[in-house]
Coordinates of C-alpha atoms in Angstrom, one line a residue:
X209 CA 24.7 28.4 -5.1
X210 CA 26.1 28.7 -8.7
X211 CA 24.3 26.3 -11.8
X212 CA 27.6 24.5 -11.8
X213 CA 27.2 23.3 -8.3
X214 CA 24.1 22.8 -8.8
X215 CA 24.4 20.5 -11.5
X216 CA 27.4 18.7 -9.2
X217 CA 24.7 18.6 -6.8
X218 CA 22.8 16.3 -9.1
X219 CA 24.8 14.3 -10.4
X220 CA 26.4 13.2 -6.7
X221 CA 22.2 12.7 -5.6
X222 CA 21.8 10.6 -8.9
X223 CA 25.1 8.3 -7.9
X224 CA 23.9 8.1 -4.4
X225 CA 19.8 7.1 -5.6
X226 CA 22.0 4.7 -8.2
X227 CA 23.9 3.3 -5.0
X228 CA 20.6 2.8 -2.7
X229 CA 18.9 1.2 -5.7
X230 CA 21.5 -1.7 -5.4
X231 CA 21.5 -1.9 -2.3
X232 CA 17.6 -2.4 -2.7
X233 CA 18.5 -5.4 -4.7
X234 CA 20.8 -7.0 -2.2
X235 CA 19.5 -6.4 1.2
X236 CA 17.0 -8.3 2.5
X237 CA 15.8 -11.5 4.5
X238 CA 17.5 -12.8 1.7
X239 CA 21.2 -11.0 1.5
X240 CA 22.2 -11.7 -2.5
X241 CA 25.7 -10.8 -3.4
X242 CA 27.1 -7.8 -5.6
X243 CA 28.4 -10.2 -8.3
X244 CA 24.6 -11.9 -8.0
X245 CA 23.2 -8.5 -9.0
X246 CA 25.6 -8.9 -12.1
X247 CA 25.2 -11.9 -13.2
X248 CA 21.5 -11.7 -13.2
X249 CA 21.4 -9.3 -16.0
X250 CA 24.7 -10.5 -18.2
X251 CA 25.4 -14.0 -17.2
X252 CA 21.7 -15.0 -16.0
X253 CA 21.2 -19.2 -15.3
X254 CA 18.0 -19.3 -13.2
X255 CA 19.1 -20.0 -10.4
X256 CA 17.3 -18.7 -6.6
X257 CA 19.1 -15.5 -6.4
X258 CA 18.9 -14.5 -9.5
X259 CA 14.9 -15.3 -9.7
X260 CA 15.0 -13.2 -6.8
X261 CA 16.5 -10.1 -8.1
X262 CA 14.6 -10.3 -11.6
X263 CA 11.0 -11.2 -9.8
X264 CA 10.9 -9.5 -6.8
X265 CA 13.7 -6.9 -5.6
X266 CA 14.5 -5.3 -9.1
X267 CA 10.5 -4.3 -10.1
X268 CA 10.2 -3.1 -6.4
X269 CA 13.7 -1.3 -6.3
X270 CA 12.5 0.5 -9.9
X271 CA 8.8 0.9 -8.2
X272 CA 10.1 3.0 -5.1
X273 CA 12.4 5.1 -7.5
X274 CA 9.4 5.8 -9.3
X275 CA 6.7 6.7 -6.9
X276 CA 9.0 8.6 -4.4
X277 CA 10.1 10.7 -7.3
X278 CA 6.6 11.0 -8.0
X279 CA 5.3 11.6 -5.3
X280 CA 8.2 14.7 -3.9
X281 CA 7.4 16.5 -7.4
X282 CA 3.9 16.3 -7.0
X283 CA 4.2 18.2 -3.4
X284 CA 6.3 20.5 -5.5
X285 CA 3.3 21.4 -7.5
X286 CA 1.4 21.6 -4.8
X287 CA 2.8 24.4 -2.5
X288 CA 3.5 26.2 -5.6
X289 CA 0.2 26.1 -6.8
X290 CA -1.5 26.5 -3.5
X291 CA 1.6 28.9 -2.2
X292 CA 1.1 27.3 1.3
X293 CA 4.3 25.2 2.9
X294 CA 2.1 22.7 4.4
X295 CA 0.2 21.7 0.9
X296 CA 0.8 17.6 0.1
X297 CA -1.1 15.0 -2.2
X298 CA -2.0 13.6 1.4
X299 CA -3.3 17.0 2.6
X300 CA -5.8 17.5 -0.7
X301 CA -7.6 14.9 -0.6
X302 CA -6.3 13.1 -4.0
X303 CA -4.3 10.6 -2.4
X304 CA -7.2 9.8 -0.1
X305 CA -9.3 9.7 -3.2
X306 CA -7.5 7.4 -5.0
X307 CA -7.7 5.5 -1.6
X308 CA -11.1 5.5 -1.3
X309 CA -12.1 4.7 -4.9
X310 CA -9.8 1.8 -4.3
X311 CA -11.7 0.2 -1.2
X312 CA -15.0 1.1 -2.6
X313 CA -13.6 -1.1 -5.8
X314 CA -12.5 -4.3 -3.9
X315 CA -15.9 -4.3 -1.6
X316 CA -18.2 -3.6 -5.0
X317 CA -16.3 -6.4 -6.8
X318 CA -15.1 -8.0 -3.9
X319 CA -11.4 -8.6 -5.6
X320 CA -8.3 -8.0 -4.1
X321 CA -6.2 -7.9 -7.4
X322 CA -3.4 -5.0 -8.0
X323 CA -4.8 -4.6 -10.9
X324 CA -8.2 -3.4 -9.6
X325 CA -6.6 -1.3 -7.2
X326 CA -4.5 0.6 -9.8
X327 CA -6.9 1.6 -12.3
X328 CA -10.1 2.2 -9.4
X329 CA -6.8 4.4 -7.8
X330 CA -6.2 6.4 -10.9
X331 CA -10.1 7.1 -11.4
X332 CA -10.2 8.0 -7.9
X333 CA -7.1 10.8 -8.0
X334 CA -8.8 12.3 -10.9
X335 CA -12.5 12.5 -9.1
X336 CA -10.6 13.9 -5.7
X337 CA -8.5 16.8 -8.4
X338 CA -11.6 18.0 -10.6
X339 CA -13.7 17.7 -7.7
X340 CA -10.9 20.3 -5.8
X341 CA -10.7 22.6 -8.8
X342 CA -14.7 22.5 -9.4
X343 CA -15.0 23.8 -6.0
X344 CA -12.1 26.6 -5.8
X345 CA -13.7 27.6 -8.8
X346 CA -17.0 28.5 -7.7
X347 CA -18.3 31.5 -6.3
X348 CA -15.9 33.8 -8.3
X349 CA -14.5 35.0 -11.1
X350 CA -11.5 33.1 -11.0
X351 CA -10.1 30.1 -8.5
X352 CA -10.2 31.4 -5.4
X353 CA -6.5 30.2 -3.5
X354 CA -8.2 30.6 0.4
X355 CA -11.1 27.9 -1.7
X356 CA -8.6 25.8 -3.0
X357 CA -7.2 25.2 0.3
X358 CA -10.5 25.0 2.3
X359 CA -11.7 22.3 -0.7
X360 CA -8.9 20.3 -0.7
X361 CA -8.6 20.1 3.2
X362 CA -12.3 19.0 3.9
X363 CA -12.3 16.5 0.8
X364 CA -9.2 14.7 2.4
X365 CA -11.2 14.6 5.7
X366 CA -14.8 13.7 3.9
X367 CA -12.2 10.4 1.5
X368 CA -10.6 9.6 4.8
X369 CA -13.9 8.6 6.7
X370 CA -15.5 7.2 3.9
X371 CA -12.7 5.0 4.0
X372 CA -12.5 4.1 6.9
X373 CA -16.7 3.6 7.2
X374 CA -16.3 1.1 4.4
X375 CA -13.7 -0.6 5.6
X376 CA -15.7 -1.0 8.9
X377 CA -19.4 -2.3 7.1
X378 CA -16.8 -5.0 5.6
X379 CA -13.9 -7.1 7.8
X380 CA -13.0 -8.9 4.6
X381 CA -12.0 -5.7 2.9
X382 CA -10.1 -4.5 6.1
X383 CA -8.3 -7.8 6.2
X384 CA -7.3 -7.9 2.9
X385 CA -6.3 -3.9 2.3
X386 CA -5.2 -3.1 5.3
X387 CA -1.5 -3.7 4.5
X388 CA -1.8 -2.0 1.0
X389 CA -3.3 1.2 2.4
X390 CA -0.7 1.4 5.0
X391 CA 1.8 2.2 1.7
X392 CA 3.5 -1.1 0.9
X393 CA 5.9 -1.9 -2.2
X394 CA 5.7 -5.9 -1.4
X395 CA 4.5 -8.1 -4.0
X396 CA 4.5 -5.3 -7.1
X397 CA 5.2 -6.9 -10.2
X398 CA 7.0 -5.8 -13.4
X399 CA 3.7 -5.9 -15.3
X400 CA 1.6 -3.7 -12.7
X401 CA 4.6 -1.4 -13.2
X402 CA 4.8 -1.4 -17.0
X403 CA 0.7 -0.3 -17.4
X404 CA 1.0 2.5 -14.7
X405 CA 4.3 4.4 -16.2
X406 CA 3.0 5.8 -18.9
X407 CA 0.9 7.9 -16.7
X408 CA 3.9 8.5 -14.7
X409 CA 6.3 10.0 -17.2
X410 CA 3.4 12.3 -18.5
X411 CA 3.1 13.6 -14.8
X412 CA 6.7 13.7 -14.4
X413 CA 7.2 15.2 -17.8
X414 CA 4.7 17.8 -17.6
X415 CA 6.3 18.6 -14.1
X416 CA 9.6 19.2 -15.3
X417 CA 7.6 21.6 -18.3
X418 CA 6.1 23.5 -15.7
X419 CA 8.9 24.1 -13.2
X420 CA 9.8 27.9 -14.9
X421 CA 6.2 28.5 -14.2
X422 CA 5.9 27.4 -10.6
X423 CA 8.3 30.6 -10.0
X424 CA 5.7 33.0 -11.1
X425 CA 3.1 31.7 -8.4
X426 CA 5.3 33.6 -6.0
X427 CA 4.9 36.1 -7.3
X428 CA 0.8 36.8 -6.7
X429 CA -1.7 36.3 -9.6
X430 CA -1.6 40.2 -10.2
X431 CA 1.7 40.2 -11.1
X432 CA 2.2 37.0 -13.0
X433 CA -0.9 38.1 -15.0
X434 CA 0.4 41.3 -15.8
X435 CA 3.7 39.7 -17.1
X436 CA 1.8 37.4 -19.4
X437 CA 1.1 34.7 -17.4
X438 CA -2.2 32.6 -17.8
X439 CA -2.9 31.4 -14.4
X440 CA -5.8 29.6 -15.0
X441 CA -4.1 27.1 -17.5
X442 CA -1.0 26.5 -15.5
X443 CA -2.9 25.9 -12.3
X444 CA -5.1 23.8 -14.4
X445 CA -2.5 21.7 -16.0
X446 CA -0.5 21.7 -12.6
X447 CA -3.4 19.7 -11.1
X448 CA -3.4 17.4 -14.0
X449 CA -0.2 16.4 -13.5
X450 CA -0.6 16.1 -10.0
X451 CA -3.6 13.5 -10.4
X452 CA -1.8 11.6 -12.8
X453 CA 1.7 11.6 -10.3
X454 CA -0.4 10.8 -7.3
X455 CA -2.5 8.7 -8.9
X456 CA -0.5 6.6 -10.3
X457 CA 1.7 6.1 -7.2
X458 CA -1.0 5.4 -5.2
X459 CA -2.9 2.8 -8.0
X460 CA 1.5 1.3 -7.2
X461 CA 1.7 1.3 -3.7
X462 CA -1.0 2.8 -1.8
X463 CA -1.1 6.0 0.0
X464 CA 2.3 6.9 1.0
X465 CA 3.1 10.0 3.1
X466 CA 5.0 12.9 3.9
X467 CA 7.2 12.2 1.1
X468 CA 5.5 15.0 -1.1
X469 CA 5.5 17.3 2.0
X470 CA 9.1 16.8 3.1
X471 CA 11.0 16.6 -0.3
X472 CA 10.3 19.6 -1.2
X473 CA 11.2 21.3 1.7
X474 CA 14.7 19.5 1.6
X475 CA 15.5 20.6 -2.0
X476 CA 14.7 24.3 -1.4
X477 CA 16.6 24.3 1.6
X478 CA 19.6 23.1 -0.8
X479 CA 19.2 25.2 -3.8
X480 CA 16.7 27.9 -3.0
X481 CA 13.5 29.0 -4.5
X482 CA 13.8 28.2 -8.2
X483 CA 11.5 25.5 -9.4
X484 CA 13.9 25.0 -12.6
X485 CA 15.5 23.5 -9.7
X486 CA 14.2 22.8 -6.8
X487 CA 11.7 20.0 -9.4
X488 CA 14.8 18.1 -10.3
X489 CA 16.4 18.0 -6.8
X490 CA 13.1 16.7 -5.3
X491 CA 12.7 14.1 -8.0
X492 CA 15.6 12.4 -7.3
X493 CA 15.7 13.5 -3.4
X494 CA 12.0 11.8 -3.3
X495 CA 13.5 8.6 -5.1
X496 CA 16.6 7.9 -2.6
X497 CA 14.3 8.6 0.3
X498 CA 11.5 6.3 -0.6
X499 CA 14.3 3.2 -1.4
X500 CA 15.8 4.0 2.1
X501 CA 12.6 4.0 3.7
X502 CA 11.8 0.6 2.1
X503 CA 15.2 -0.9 2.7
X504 CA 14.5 0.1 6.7
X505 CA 11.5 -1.3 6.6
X506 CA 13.2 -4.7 6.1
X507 CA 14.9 -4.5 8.9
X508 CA 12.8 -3.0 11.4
X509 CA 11.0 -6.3 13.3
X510 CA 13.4 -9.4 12.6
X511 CA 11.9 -11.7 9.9
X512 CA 9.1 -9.9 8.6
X513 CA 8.5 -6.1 7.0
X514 CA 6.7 -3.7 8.0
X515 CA 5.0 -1.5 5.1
X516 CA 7.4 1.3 3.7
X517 CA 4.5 3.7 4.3
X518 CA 5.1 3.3 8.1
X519 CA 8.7 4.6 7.8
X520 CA 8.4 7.3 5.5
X521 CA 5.5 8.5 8.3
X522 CA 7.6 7.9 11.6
X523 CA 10.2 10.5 10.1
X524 CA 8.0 13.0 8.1
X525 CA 6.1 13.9 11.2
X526 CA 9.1 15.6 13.1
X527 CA 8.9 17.5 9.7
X528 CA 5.2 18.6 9.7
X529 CA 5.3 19.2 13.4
X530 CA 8.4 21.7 12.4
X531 CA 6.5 23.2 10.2
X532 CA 3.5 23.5 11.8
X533 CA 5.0 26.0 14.3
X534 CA 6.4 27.7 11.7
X535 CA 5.2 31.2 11.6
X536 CA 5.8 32.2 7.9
X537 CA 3.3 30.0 5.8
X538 CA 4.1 31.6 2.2
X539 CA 6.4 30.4 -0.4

């Protein structure tokens, strides 16, 4: 496929993440109008609808752009770091970890406020990716990629238990977190989104810096670091930016999967192997995905939703399962 189409390919996946972000905004128990959307920004009078779209739909609609883009180019960092097509943020342990900090959080302080959740989460994602890179790191000369794989693996297992042990010891916390860990976008605010994005344009910034990069992995550490390349710091700063991405989506949402195992998959099928592109594609692949998954999930039981999380799971594991019997593991 040649840049320009490339670049057509973009623009037509930003027009159609543009069109499923209004019709975030309009669908729903309660159906708003296409002139409402309107007049809510340019002609705005306070009345239901509008409170609606400004209160509720338009921070969630902005929040699911957000984390599914964040989410899709953290898996992209991922598999490149790790070169293995089955490597996720939900398969390393940090979205587990930013999990787990959470719970442990609201039972210590015994609060179920967003707030808590998002900055215990963040904490949490950090603790799960030095805890990951401490441990490839040891016992060699340099990170060891069969380590990295083996650490993040059994840290994902070790958070997921100690979640759920605490979750047991405590009914109140189970009651209470049970629909945010399931990965939910109901009841996010405008101000729980405005103190997390920083961290989230860093991540996705430092992403987008690192995509020419990601194609050296590819390559083997022998021959990237005989063409210049210091491995160390780009794996490094590739982990970095995943904590902050996955972090930050999970402080958002909770723990929401497959997306950064799928996405990626998707976007290399579509424009190959280069990470100048496939980071991009994913971004904005990641985005329309996670608003239709959240749009189904209003619609899935009549009168009531069902977390966004469940969605995005019932069709990524068709996916993994695919991949799974995959012979060829390498990127």
């Amino acid at each position: 496929m040649s840049n320009r189409k490339k670049i057509i390919g973009l623009m037509g996946l930003a027009l159609l993440t543009l069109f499923a972000f209004l019709c975030s905004i309009m669908f729903g128990i309660v159906q708003i109008p296409f002139l409402a959307v309107g007049d809510a920004f340019f002609a705005y009078d306070g009345s239901r609808e509008q409170l609606i779209i400004l209160t509720v739909r338009l921070p969630r609609a902005l929040i699911a752009i957000m984390i599914g883009g964040s989410l899709a180019v953290a898996g992209c960092l991922m598999q490149a770091v790790s070169r293995n097509a089955l490597a996720g943020p939900e398969l390393f342990g940090i979205s587990n970890g930013a999990a787990l900090a959470a719970v442990i959080t609201s039972f210590w302080l015994e609060s179920t406020s967003l707030n808590v959740f998002a900055w215990s989460a963040l904490i949490g994602a950090a603790v799960a990716g030095i805890s990951v890179f401490l441990i490839s790191s040891t016992g060699g000369p340099s990170m060891s990629l069969i380590r990295f794989v083996l650490a993040g693996a059994t840290l994902n297992l070790l958070f997921a238990s100690l979640t759920q042990g605490v979750l047991i010891l405590n009914e109140q916390s189970l009651d209470t977190m049970r629909y945010w860990l399931a990965g939910s976008l109901t009841g996010r605010d405008m101000e729980l989104f405005m103190k997390v994005i920083p961290y989230l344009l860093i991540g996705l910034l430092s992403a987008f810096t690192l995509s020419k990069q990601l194609n050296v992995f590819a390559l083997g550490d022998e021959v990237a670091q005989g063409l210049g390349q210091r491995m160390l710091l780009i794996r490094t700063a590739c982990i970095g930016a995943v904590v902050l991405l996955v972090g930050s989506a999970v402080a958002l949402a909770g723990p929401i999967g497959f997306v950064g195992l799928a996405v990626p998959h998707i976007s290399r099928l579509i424009v190959g192997r280069d990470y100048r592109w496939v980071v991009p594609y994913s971004a904005l692949l990641g985005a329309l995905l996670l608003l239709l998954a959240d749009i189904g999930a209003r619609f899935v039981l009549p009168g009531q939703e069902i977390p966004a999380g469940i969605v995005t799971a019932f069709f990524g594991a068709p996916i993994l399962i695919y991949l799974a019997q995959r012979k060829e593991r390498s990127l």
